[in-house]
Coordinates of C-alpha atoms in Angstrom, one line a residue:
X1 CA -27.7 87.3 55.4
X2 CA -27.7 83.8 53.6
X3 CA -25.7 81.5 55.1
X4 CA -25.1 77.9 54.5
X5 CA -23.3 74.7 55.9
X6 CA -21.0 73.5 53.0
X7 CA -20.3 70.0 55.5
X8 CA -23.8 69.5 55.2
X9 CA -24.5 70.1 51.7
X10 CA -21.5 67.6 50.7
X11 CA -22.8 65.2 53.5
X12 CA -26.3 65.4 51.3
X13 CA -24.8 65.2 47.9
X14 CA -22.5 61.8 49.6
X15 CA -25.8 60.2 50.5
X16 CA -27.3 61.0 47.2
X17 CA -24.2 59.9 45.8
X18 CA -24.3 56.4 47.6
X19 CA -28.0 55.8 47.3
X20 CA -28.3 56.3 43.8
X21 CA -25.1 55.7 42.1
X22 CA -23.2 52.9 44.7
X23 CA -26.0 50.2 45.2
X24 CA -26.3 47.2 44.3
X25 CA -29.6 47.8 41.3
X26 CA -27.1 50.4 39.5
X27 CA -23.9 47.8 39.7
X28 CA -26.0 45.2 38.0
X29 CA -27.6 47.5 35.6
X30 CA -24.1 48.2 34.8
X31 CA -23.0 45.3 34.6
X32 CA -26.0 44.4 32.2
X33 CA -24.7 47.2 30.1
X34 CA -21.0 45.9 30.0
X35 CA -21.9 42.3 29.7
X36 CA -24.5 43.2 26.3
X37 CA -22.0 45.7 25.2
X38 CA -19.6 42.4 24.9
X39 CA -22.2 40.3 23.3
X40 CA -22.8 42.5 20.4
X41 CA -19.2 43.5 19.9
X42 CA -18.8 39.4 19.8
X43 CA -21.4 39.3 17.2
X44 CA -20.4 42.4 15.3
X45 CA -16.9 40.4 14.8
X46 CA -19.0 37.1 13.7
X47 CA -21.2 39.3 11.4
X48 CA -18.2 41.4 9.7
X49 CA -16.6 39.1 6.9
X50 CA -20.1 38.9 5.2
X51 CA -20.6 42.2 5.3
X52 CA -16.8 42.8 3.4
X53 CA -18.1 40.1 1.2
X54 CA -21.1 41.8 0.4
X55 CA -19.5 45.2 -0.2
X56 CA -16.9 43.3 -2.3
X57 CA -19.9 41.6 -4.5
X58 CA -21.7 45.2 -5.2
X59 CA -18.3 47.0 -5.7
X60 CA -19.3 47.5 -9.4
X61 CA -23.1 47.1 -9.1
X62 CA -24.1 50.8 -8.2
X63 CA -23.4 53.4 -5.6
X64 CA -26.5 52.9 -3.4
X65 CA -26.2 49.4 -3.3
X66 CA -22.9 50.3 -1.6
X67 CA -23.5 53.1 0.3
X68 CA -26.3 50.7 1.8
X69 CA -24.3 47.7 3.1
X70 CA -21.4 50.2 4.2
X71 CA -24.8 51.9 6.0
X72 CA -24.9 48.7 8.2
X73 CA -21.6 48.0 8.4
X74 CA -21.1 51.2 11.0
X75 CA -24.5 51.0 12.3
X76 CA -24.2 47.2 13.3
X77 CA -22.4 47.1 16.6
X78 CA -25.1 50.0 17.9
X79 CA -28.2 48.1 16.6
X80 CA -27.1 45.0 18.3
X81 CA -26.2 46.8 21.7
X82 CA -29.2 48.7 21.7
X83 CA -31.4 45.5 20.9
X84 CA -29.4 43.5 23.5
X85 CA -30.2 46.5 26.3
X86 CA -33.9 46.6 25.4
X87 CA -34.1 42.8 26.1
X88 CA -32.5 43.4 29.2
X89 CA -35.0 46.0 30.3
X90 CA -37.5 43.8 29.6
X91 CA -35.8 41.2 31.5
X92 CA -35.6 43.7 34.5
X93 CA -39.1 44.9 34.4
X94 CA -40.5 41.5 34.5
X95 CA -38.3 40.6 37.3
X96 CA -39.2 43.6 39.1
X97 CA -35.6 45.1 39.0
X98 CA -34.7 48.7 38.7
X99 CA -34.1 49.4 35.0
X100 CA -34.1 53.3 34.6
X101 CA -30.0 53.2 33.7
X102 CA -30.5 50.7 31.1
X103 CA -33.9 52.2 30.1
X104 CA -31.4 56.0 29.5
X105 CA -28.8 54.4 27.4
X106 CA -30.9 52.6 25.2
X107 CA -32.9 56.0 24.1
X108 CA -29.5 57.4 24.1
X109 CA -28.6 54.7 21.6
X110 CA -31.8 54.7 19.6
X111 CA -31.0 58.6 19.2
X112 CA -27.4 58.2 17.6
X113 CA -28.6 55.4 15.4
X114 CA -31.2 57.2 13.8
X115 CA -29.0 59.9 13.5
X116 CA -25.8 58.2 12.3
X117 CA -28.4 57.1 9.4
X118 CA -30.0 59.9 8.4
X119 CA -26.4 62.0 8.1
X120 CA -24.8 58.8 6.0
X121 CA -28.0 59.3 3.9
X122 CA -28.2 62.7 3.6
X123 CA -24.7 64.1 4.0
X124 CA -25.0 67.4 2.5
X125 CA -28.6 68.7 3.7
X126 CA -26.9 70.6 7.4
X127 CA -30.6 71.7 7.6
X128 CA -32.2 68.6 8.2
X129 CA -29.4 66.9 9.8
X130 CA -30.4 69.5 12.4
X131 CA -33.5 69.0 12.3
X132 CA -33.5 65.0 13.1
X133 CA -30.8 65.2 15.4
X134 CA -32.4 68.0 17.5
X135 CA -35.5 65.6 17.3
X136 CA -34.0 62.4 18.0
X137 CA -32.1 63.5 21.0
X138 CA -35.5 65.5 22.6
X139 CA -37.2 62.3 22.5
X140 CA -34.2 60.4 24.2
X141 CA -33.8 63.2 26.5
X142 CA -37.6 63.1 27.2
X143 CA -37.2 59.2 27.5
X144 CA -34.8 59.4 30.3
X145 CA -35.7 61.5 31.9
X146 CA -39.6 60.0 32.2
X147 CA -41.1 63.1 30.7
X148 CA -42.3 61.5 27.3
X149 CA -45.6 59.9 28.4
X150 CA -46.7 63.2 30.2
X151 CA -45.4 65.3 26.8
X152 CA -47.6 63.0 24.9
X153 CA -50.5 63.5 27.3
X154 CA -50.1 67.0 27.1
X155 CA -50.0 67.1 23.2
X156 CA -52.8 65.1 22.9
X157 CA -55.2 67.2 25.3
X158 CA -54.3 70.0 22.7
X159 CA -56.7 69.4 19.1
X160 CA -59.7 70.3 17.8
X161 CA -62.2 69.0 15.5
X162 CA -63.0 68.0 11.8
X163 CA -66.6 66.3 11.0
X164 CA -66.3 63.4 13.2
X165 CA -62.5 63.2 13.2
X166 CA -60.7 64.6 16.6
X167 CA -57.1 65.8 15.4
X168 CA -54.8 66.6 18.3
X169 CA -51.4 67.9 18.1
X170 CA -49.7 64.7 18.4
X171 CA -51.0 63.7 15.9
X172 CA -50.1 66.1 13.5
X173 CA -46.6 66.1 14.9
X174 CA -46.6 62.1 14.1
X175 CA -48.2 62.0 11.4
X176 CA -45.8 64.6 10.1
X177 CA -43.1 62.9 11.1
X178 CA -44.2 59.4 9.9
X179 CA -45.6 60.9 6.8
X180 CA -41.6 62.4 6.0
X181 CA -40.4 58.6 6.6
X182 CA -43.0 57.4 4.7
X183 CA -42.6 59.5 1.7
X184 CA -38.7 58.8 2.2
X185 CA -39.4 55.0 2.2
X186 CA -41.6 55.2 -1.1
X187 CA -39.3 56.9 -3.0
X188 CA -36.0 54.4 -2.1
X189 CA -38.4 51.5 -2.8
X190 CA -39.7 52.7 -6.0
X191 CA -35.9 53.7 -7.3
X192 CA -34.8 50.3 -6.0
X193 CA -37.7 48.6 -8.2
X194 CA -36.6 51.4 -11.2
X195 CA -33.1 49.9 -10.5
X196 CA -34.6 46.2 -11.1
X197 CA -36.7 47.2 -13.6
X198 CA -33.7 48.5 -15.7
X199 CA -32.0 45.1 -15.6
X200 CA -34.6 43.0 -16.6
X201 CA -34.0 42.1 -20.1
X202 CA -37.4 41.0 -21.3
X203 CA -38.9 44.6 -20.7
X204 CA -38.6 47.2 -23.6
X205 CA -37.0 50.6 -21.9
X206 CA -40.4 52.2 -22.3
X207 CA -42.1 49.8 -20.3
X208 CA -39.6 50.2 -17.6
X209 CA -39.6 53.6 -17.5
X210 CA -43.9 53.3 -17.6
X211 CA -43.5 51.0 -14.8
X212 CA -41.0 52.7 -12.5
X213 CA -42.8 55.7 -13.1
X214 CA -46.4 54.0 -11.6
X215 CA -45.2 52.6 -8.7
X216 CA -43.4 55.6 -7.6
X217 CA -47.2 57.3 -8.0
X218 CA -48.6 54.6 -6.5
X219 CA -46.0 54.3 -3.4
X220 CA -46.5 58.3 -3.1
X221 CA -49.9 58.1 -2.9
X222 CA -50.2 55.2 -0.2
X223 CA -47.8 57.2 1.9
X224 CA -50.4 60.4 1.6
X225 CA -52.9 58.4 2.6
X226 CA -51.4 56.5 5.2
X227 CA -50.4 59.6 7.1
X228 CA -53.6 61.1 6.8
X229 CA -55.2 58.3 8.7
X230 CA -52.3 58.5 10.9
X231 CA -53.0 62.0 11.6
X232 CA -56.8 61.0 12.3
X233 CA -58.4 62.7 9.5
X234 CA -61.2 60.6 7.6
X235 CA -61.1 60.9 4.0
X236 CA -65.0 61.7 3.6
X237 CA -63.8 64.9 4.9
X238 CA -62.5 65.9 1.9
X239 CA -66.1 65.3 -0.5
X240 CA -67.1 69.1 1.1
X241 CA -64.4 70.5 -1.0
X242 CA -63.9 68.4 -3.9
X243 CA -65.2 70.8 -6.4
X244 CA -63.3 73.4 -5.2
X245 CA -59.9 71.5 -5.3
X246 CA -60.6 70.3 -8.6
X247 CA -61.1 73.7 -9.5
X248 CA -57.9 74.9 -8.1
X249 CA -55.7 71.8 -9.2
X250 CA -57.6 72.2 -13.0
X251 CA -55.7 76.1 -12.7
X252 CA -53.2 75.8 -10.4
X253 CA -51.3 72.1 -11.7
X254 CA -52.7 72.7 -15.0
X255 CA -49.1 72.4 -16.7
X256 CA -47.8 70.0 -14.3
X257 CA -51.1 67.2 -14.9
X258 CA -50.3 68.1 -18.9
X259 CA -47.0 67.0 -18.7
X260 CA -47.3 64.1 -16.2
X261 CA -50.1 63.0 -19.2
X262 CA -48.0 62.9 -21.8
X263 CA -45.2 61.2 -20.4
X264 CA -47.6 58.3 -20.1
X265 CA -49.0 58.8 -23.4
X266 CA -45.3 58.8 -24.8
X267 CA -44.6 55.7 -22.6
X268 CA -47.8 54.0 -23.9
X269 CA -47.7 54.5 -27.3
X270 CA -43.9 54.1 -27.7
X271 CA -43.5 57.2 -29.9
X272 CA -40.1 57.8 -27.9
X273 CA -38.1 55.6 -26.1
X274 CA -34.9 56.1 -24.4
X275 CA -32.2 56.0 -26.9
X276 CA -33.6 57.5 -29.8
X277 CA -31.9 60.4 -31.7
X278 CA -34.7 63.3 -31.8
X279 CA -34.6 67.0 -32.9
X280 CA -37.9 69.2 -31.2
X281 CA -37.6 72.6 -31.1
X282 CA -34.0 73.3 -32.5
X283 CA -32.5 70.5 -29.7
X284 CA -30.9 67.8 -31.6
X285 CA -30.0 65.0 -28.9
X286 CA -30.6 61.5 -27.9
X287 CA -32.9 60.7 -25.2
X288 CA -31.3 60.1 -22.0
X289 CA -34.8 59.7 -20.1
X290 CA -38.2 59.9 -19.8
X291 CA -39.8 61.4 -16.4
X292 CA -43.1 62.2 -15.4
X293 CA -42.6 65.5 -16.0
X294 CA -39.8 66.0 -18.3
X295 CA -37.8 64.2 -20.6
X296 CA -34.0 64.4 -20.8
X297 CA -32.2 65.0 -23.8
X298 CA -28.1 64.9 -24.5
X299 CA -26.7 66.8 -27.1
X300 CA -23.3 65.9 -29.0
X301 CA -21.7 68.4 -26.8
X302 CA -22.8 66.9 -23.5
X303 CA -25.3 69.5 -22.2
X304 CA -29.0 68.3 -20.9
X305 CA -31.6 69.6 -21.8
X306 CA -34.9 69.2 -20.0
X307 CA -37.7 69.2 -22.4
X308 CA -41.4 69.2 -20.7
X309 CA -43.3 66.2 -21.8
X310 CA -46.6 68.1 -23.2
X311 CA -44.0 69.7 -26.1
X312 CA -43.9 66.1 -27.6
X313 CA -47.5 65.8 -27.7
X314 CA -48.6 69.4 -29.2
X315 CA -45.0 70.0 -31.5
X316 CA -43.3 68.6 -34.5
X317 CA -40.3 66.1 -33.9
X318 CA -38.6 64.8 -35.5
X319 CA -37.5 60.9 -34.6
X320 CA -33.9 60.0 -36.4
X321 CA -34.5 56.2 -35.7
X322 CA -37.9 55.8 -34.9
X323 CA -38.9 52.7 -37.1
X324 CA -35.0 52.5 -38.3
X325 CA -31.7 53.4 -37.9
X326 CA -30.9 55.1 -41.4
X327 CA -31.0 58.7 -42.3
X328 CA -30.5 60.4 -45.6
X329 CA -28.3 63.3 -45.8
X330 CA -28.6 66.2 -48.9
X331 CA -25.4 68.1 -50.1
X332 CA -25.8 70.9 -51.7
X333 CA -22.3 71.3 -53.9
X334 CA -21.3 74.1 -56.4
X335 CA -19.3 74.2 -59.1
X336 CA -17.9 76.2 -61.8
X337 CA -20.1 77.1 -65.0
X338 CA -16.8 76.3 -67.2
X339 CA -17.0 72.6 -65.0
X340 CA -17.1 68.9 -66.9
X341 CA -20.7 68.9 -65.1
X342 CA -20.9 64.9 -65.3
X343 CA -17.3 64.5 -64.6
X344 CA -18.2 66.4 -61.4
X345 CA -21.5 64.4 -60.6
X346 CA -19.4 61.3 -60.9
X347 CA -16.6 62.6 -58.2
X348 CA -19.5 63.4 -55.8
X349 CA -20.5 59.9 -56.1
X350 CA -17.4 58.5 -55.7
X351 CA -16.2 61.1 -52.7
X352 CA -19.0 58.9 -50.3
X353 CA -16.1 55.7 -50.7
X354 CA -14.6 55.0 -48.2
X355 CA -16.4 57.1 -45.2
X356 CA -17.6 55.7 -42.3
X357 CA -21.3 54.5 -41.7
X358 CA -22.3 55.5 -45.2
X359 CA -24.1 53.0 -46.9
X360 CA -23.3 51.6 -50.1
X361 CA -27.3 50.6 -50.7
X362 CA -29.4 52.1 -51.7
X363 CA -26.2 53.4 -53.4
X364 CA -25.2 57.1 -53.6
X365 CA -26.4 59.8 -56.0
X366 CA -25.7 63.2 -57.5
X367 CA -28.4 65.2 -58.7
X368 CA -28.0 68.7 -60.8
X369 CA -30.8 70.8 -58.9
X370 CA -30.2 74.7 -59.9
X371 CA -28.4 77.1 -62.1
X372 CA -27.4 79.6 -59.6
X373 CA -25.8 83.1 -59.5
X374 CA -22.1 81.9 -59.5
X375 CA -22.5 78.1 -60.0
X376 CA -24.2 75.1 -61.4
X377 CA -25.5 73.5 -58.0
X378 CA -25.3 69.9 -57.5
X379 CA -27.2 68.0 -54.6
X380 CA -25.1 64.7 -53.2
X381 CA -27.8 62.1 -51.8
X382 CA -26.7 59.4 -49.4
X383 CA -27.9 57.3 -47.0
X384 CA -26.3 57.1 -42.9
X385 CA -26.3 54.7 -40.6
X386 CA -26.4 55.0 -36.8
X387 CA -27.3 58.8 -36.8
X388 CA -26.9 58.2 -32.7
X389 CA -23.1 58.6 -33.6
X390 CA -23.2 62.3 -35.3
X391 CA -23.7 63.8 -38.5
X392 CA -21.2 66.3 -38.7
X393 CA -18.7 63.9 -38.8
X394 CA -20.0 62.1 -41.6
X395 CA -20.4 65.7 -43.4
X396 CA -17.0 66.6 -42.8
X397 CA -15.4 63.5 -44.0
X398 CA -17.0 63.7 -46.9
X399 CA -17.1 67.1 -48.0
X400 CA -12.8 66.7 -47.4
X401 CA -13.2 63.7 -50.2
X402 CA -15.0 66.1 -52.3
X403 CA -12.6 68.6 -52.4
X404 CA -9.7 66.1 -52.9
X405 CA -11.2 64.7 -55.5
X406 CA -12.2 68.2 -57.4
X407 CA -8.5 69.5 -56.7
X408 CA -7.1 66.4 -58.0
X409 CA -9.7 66.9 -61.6
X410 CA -9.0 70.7 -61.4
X411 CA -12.6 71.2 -60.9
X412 CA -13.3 74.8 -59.3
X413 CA -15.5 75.9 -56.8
X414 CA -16.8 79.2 -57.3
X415 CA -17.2 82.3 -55.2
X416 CA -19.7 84.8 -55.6
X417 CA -19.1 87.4 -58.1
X418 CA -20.8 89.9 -60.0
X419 CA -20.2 91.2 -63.3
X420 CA -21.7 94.8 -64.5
X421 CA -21.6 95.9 -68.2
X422 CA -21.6 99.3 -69.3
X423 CA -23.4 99.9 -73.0
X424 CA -22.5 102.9 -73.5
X425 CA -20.5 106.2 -71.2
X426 CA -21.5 109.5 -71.4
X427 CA -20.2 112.3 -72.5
X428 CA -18.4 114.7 -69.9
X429 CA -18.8 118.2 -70.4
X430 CA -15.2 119.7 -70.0
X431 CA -16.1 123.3 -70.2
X432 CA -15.4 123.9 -67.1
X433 CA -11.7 123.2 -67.8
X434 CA -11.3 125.8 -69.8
X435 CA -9.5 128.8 -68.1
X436 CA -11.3 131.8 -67.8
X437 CA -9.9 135.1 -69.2

């Protein structure tokens, strides 16, 4: 049967107990901890008001700019204690002091900063909050506890080979992870220069959007390569299978490489710019964006429509204000065949007085076009100005001057009607009436 001592298992835990927790190495460590804790709280309070005068300058100059400096407005007093507790463990080591308390609540620290970050960032995704915290705290965890050289020894013994290159496991698992920061990093810098780029009043909006849209390449591209050589891999590697992958990206990104194209066709040549009122393919919009693979256009009624770039090259569109900002709009108006036909031309003409945006030159005119079925047709021609602001406005105050005016002049509008003429009825044969004997 097991038996055990319970006076000298609590005697054994006391000892621990005094050797590692009441000594004089953990009081000062502690004390370290206290006294930096102090410092950065001090400086947190000396940093503060400029950082409420900052948020208070970019209240009205754009969410991330806010989100940003409100970022490092929690993360502050951490980053300072944290720095503050890595000086001090340098301090100690060189000193020859025992360190290991301050060394646990740094990485503890380090872990809840990068956290705190990446869920102020990304506040929604649960997935990869997850994913960095369980990450973050492994390392910190593996950091205390003196197991992260060893776990790095280990994952580098584990690899094989490519040509020359020797890529282990921790590599991949770095370069992975600095790849993901990387790629994060390119794409805040490059819509932080799209941001500057917007402002900038000597640049036309195609040439920002040209801009924005090669450095966010370029930045992309760096980051791919940068992790590769991070991972260990040496780009010669990839001449073997050049053929082959431009084979399979001619097939597989055939669409997307189209469409990327013709954005920076569109861009270079100017064809369309932000702004402009188009109609492609039945969508009658103006041009919210241009991407690298789509372009965004807003209808009157507030939907987006996301138009691929490559329709812009290979279809018809039509561009309301490409070289100007004037339309012409055709009427097609009926009347009566019993009507004052130039009395009605002349109120057709005179029904565009008065309406909104249009023009008075080149001045309005009424043309007689067809003799139809039920009506002489007459076809009002008139210029518009700003088609960015509607049509169907335009057409609907003036078609309600045009029927004022014929009301007022008792001209009639016809509806469709047919008339049938009989030359001549037939005979009936009423013999069967007669009654039968």
């Amino acid at each position: 049967m097991f038996e055990f001592d319970a006076s000298e298992i609590t005697n054994q835990l006391l000892n621990w107990v005094n050797l590692h927790l009441f000594n004089l190495n953990i009081f000062i460590q502690i004390s370290a901890i206290f006294i930096t804790f102090l410092v950065a709280l001090l400086a947190n309070r000396l940093f503060r008001p400029y950082i409420n005068d900052a948020l208070s300058s970019v209240a009205n100059k754009g969410k991330k700019r806010r989100r940003t400096i409100e970022i490092l407005n929690i993360i502050l007093l951490p980053i300072i204690w944290v720095g503050l507790q890595w000086l001090m463990n340098i301090v100690f080591l060189q000193f020859g002091y025992q360190h290991d308390l301050l060394r646990i609540t740094a990485s503890l620290l380090n872990a809840w900063i990068v956290i705190r970050v990446f869920v102020s960032l990304v506040p929604t995704n649960i997935f990869w909050r997850r994913i960095v915290a369980f990450i973050a705290w492994s390392i910190a965890a593996l950091n205390a506890a003196n197991l992260l050289k060893p776990t790095i020894t280990i994952l580098s013994d584990v690899g094989f080979t490519v040509g020359d290159a020797r890529i282990t496991l921790y590599s991949i698992i770095t370069g992975f992870l600095l790849g993901v920061v990387l790629f994060w990093s390119a794409l805040i810098i490059s819509n932080f220069l799209k941001q500057k780029l917007s402002d900038s009043q000597h640049l036309t909006p195609s040439v920002q959007t040209l801009l924005s849209q090669l450095i966010k390449v370029t930045l992309i591209f760096l980051s791919l390569i940068l992790t590769l050589n991070i991972i260990g891999l040496d780009l010669s590697v990839f001449t073997f299978f050049s053929g082959a992958l431009g084979v399979g990206l001619g097939f597989g990104l055939q669409k997307i490489v189209s469409n990327f194209v013709s954005g920076i066709i569109l861009l270079v040549d100017q064809s369309l710019q932000p702004g402009n009122v188009i109609e492609v393919g039945g969508t009658f919009g103006k041009v919210k964006t241009l991407g690298a693979r789509y372009t965004t256009v807003e209808t009157r009624d507030g939907h987006e429509y996301l138009i691929p770039n490559e329709r812009f090259i290979t279809q018809e569109v039509i561009n309301w204000d490409f070289s100007n900002s004037r339309v012409r709009r055709k009427i097609e108006i009926g009347v009566a065949y019993d009507t004052d036909v130039e009395l009605a031309m002349k109120l057709i003409v005179e029904a565009t007085v008065g309406v909104n945006r249009i023009l008075s030159h080149p001045a309005p005119v009424a043309r007689l076009v067809s003799f139809g079925d039920s009506s002489v047709n007459i076809e009002a021609r008139f210029w518009v100005d700003d088609p960015a602001n509607g049509l169907a406005n335009i057409t609907s105050d003036y078609l309600l001057n045009v029927w004022k005016l014929f009301k007022k002049n008792a001209i009639e509008i016809p509806f469709p009607q047919t008339d049938i003429h009989i030359k001549e009825i037939p005979k009936i044969d009423n013999s069967f009436l007669k009654p039968s004997i």
